[in-house]
Tab-separated table of N, CA and C in Angstrom:
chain	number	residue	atom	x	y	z
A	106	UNK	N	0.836	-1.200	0.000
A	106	UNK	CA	0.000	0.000	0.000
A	106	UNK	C	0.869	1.246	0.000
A	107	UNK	N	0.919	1.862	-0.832
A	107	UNK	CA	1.770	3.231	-1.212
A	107	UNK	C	1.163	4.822	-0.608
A	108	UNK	N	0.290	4.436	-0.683
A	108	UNK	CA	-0.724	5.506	-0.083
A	108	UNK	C	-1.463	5.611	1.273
A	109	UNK	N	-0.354	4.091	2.421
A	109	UNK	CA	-1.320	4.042	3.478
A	109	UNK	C	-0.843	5.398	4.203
A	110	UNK	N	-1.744	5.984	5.118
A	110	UNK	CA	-1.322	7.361	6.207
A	110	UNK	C	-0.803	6.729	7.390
A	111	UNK	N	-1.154	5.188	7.541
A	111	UNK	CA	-0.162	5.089	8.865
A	111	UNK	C	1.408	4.761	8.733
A	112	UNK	N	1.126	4.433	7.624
A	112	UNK	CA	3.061	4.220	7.094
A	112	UNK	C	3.668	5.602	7.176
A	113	UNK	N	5.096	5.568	7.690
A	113	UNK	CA	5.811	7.041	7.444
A	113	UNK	C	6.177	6.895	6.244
A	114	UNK	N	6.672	8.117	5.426
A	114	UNK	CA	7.012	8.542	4.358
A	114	UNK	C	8.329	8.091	4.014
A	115	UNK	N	8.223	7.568	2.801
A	115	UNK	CA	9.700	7.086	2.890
A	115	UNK	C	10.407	8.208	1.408
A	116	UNK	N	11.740	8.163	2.296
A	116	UNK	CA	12.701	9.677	1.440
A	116	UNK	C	12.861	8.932	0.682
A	117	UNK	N	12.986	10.268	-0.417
A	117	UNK	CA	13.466	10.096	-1.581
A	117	UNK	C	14.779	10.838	-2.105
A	118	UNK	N	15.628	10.379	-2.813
A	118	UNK	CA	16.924	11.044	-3.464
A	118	UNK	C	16.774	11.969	-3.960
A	119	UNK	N	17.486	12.810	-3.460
A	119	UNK	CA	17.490	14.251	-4.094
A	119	UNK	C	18.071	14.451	-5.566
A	120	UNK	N	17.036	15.511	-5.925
A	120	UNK	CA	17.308	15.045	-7.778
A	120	UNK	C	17.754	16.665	-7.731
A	121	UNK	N	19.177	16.858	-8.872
A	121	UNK	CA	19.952	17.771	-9.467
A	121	UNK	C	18.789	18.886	-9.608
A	122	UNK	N	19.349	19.688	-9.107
A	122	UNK	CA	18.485	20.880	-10.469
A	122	UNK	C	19.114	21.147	-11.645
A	123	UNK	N	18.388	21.744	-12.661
A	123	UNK	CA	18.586	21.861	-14.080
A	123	UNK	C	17.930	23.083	-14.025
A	124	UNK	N	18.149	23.646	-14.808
A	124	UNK	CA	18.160	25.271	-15.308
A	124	UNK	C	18.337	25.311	-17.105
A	125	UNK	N	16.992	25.626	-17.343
A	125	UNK	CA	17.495	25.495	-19.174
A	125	UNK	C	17.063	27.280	-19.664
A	126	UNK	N	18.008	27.458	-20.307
A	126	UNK	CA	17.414	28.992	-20.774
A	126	UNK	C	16.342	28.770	-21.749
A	127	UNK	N	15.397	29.034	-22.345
A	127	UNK	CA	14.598	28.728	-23.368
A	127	UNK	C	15.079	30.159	-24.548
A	128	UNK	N	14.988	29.501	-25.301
A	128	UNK	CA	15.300	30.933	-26.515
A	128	UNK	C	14.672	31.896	-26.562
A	129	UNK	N	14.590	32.915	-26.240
A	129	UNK	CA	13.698	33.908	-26.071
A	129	UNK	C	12.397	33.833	-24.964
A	130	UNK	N	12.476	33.571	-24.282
A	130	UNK	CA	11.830	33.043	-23.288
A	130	UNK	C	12.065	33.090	-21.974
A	131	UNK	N	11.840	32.065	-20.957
A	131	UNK	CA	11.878	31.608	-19.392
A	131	UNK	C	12.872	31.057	-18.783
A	132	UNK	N	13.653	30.839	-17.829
A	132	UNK	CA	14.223	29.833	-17.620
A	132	UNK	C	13.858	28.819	-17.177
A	133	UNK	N	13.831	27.706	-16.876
A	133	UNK	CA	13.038	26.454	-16.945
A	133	UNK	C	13.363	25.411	-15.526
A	134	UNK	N	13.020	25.216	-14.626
A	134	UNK	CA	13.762	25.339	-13.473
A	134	UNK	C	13.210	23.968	-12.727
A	135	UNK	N	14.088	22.876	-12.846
A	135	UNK	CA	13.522	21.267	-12.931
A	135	UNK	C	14.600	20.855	-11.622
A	136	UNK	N	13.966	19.754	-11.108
A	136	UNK	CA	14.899	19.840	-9.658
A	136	UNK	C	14.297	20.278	-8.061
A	137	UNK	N	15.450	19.616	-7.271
A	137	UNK	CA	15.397	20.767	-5.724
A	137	UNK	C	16.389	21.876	-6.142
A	138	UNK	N	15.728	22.830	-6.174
A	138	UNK	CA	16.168	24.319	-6.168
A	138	UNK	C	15.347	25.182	-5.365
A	139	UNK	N	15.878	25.857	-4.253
A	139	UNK	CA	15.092	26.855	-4.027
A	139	UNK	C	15.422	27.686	-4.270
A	140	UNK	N	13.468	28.398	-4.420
A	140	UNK	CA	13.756	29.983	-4.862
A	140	UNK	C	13.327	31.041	-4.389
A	141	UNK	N	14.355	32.133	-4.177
A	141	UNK	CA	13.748	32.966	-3.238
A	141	UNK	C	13.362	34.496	-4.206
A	142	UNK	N	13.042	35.228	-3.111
A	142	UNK	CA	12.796	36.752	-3.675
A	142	UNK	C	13.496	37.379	-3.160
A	143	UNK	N	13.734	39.130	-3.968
A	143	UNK	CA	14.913	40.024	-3.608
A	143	UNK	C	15.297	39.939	-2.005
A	144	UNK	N	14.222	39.742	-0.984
A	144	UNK	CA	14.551	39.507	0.561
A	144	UNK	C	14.756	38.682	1.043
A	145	UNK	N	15.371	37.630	0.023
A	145	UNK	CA	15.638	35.980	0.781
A	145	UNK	C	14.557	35.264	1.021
A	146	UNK	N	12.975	35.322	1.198
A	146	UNK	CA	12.321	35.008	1.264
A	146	UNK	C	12.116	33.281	0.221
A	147	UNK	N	11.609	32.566	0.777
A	147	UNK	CA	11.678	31.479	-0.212
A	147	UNK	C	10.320	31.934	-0.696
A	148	UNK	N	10.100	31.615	-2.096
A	148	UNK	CA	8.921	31.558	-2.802
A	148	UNK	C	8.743	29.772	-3.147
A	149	UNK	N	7.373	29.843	-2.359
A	149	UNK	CA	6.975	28.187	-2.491
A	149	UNK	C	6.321	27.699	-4.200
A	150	UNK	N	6.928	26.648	-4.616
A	150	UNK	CA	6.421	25.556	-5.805
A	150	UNK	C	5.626	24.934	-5.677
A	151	UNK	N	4.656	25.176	-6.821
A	151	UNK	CA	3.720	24.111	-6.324
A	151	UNK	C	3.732	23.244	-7.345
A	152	UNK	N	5.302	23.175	-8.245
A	152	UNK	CA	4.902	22.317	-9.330
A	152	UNK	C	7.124	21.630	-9.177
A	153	UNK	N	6.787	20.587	-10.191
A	153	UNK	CA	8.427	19.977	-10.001
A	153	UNK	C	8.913	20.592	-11.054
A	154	UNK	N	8.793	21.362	-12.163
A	154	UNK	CA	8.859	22.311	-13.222
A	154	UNK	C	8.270	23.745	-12.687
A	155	UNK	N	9.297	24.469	-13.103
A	155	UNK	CA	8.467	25.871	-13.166
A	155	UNK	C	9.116	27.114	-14.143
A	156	UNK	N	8.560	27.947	-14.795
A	156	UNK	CA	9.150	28.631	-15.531
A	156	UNK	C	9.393	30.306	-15.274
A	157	UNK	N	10.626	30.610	-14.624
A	157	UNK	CA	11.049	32.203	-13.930
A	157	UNK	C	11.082	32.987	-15.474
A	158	UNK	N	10.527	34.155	-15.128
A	158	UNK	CA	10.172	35.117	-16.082
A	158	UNK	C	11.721	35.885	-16.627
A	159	UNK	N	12.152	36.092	-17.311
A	159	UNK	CA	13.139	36.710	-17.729
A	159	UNK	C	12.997	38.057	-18.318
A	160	UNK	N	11.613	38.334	-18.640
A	160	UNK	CA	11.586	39.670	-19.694
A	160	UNK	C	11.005	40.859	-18.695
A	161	UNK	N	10.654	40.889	-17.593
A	161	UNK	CA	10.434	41.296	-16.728
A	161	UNK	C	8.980	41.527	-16.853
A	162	UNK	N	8.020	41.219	-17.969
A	162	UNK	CA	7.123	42.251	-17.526
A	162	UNK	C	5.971	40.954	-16.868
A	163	UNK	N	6.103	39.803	-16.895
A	163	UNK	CA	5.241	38.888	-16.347
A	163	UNK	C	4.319	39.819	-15.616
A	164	UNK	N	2.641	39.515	-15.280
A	164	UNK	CA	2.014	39.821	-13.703
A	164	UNK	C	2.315	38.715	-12.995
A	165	UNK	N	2.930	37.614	-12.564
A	165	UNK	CA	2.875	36.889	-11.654
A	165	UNK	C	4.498	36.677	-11.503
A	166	UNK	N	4.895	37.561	-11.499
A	166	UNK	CA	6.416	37.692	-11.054
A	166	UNK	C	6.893	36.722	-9.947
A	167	UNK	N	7.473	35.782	-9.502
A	167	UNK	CA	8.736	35.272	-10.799
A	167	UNK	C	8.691	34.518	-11.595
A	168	UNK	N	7.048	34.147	-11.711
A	168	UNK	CA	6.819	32.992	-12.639
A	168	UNK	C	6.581	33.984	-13.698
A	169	UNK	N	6.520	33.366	-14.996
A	169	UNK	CA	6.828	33.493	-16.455
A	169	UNK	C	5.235	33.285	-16.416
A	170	UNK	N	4.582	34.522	-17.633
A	170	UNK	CA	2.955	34.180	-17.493
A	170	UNK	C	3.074	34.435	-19.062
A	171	UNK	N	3.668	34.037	-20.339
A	171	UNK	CA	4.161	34.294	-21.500
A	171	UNK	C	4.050	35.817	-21.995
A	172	UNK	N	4.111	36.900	-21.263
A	172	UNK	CA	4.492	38.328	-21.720
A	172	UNK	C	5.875	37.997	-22.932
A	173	UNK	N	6.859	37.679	-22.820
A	173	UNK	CA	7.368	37.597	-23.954
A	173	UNK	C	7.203	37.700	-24.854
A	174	UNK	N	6.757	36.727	-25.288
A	174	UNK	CA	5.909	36.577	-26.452
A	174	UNK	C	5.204	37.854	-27.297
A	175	UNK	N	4.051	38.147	-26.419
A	175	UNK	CA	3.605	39.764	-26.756
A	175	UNK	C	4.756	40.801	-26.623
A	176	UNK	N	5.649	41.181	-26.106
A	176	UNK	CA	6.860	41.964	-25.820
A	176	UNK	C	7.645	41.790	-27.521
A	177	UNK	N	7.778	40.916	-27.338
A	177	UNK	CA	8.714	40.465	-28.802
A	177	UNK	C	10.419	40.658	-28.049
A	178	UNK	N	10.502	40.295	-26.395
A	178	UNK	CA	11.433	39.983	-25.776
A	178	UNK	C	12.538	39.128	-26.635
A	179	UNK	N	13.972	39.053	-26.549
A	179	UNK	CA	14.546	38.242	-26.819
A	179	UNK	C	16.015	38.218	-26.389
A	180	UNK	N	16.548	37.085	-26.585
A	180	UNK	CA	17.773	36.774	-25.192
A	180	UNK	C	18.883	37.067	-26.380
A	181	UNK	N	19.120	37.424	-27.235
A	181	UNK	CA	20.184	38.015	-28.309
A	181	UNK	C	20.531	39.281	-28.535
């Protein structure tokens, strides 16, 4: 049973983070990495992928909400 609640949790190996730039785009942020904001603050994941905004103008800063795109942003 994998899912019983009276069993404790059993650890798991910590997996690398990866960081991919996307071409004109996000960075791509796969892994244990934490991430914080300008005050050290950790900003919580709620996903094992997530994509940090690079072009600045995202509304959901530091996640990437595809403003790029409309911007005509680019990493060249």
């Amino acid at each position: 049973m994998l899912d019983d609640p009276d069993l404790p949790p059993v650890p798991r190996a910590p997996r690398p983070a990866v960081i991919v730039a996307c071409p004109d785009g996000p960075l791509l942020v796969r892994g244990d990495a934490e991430i914080r904001d300008a005050a050290g603050e950790l900003v919580p994941r709620r996903r094992a992928t997530v994509a940090l905004c690079r072009c600045g103008a995202s509304a959901i800063k530091p996640w990437c909400d595809g403003s790029h795109k409309a911007t005509g942003f680019t990493t060249r």
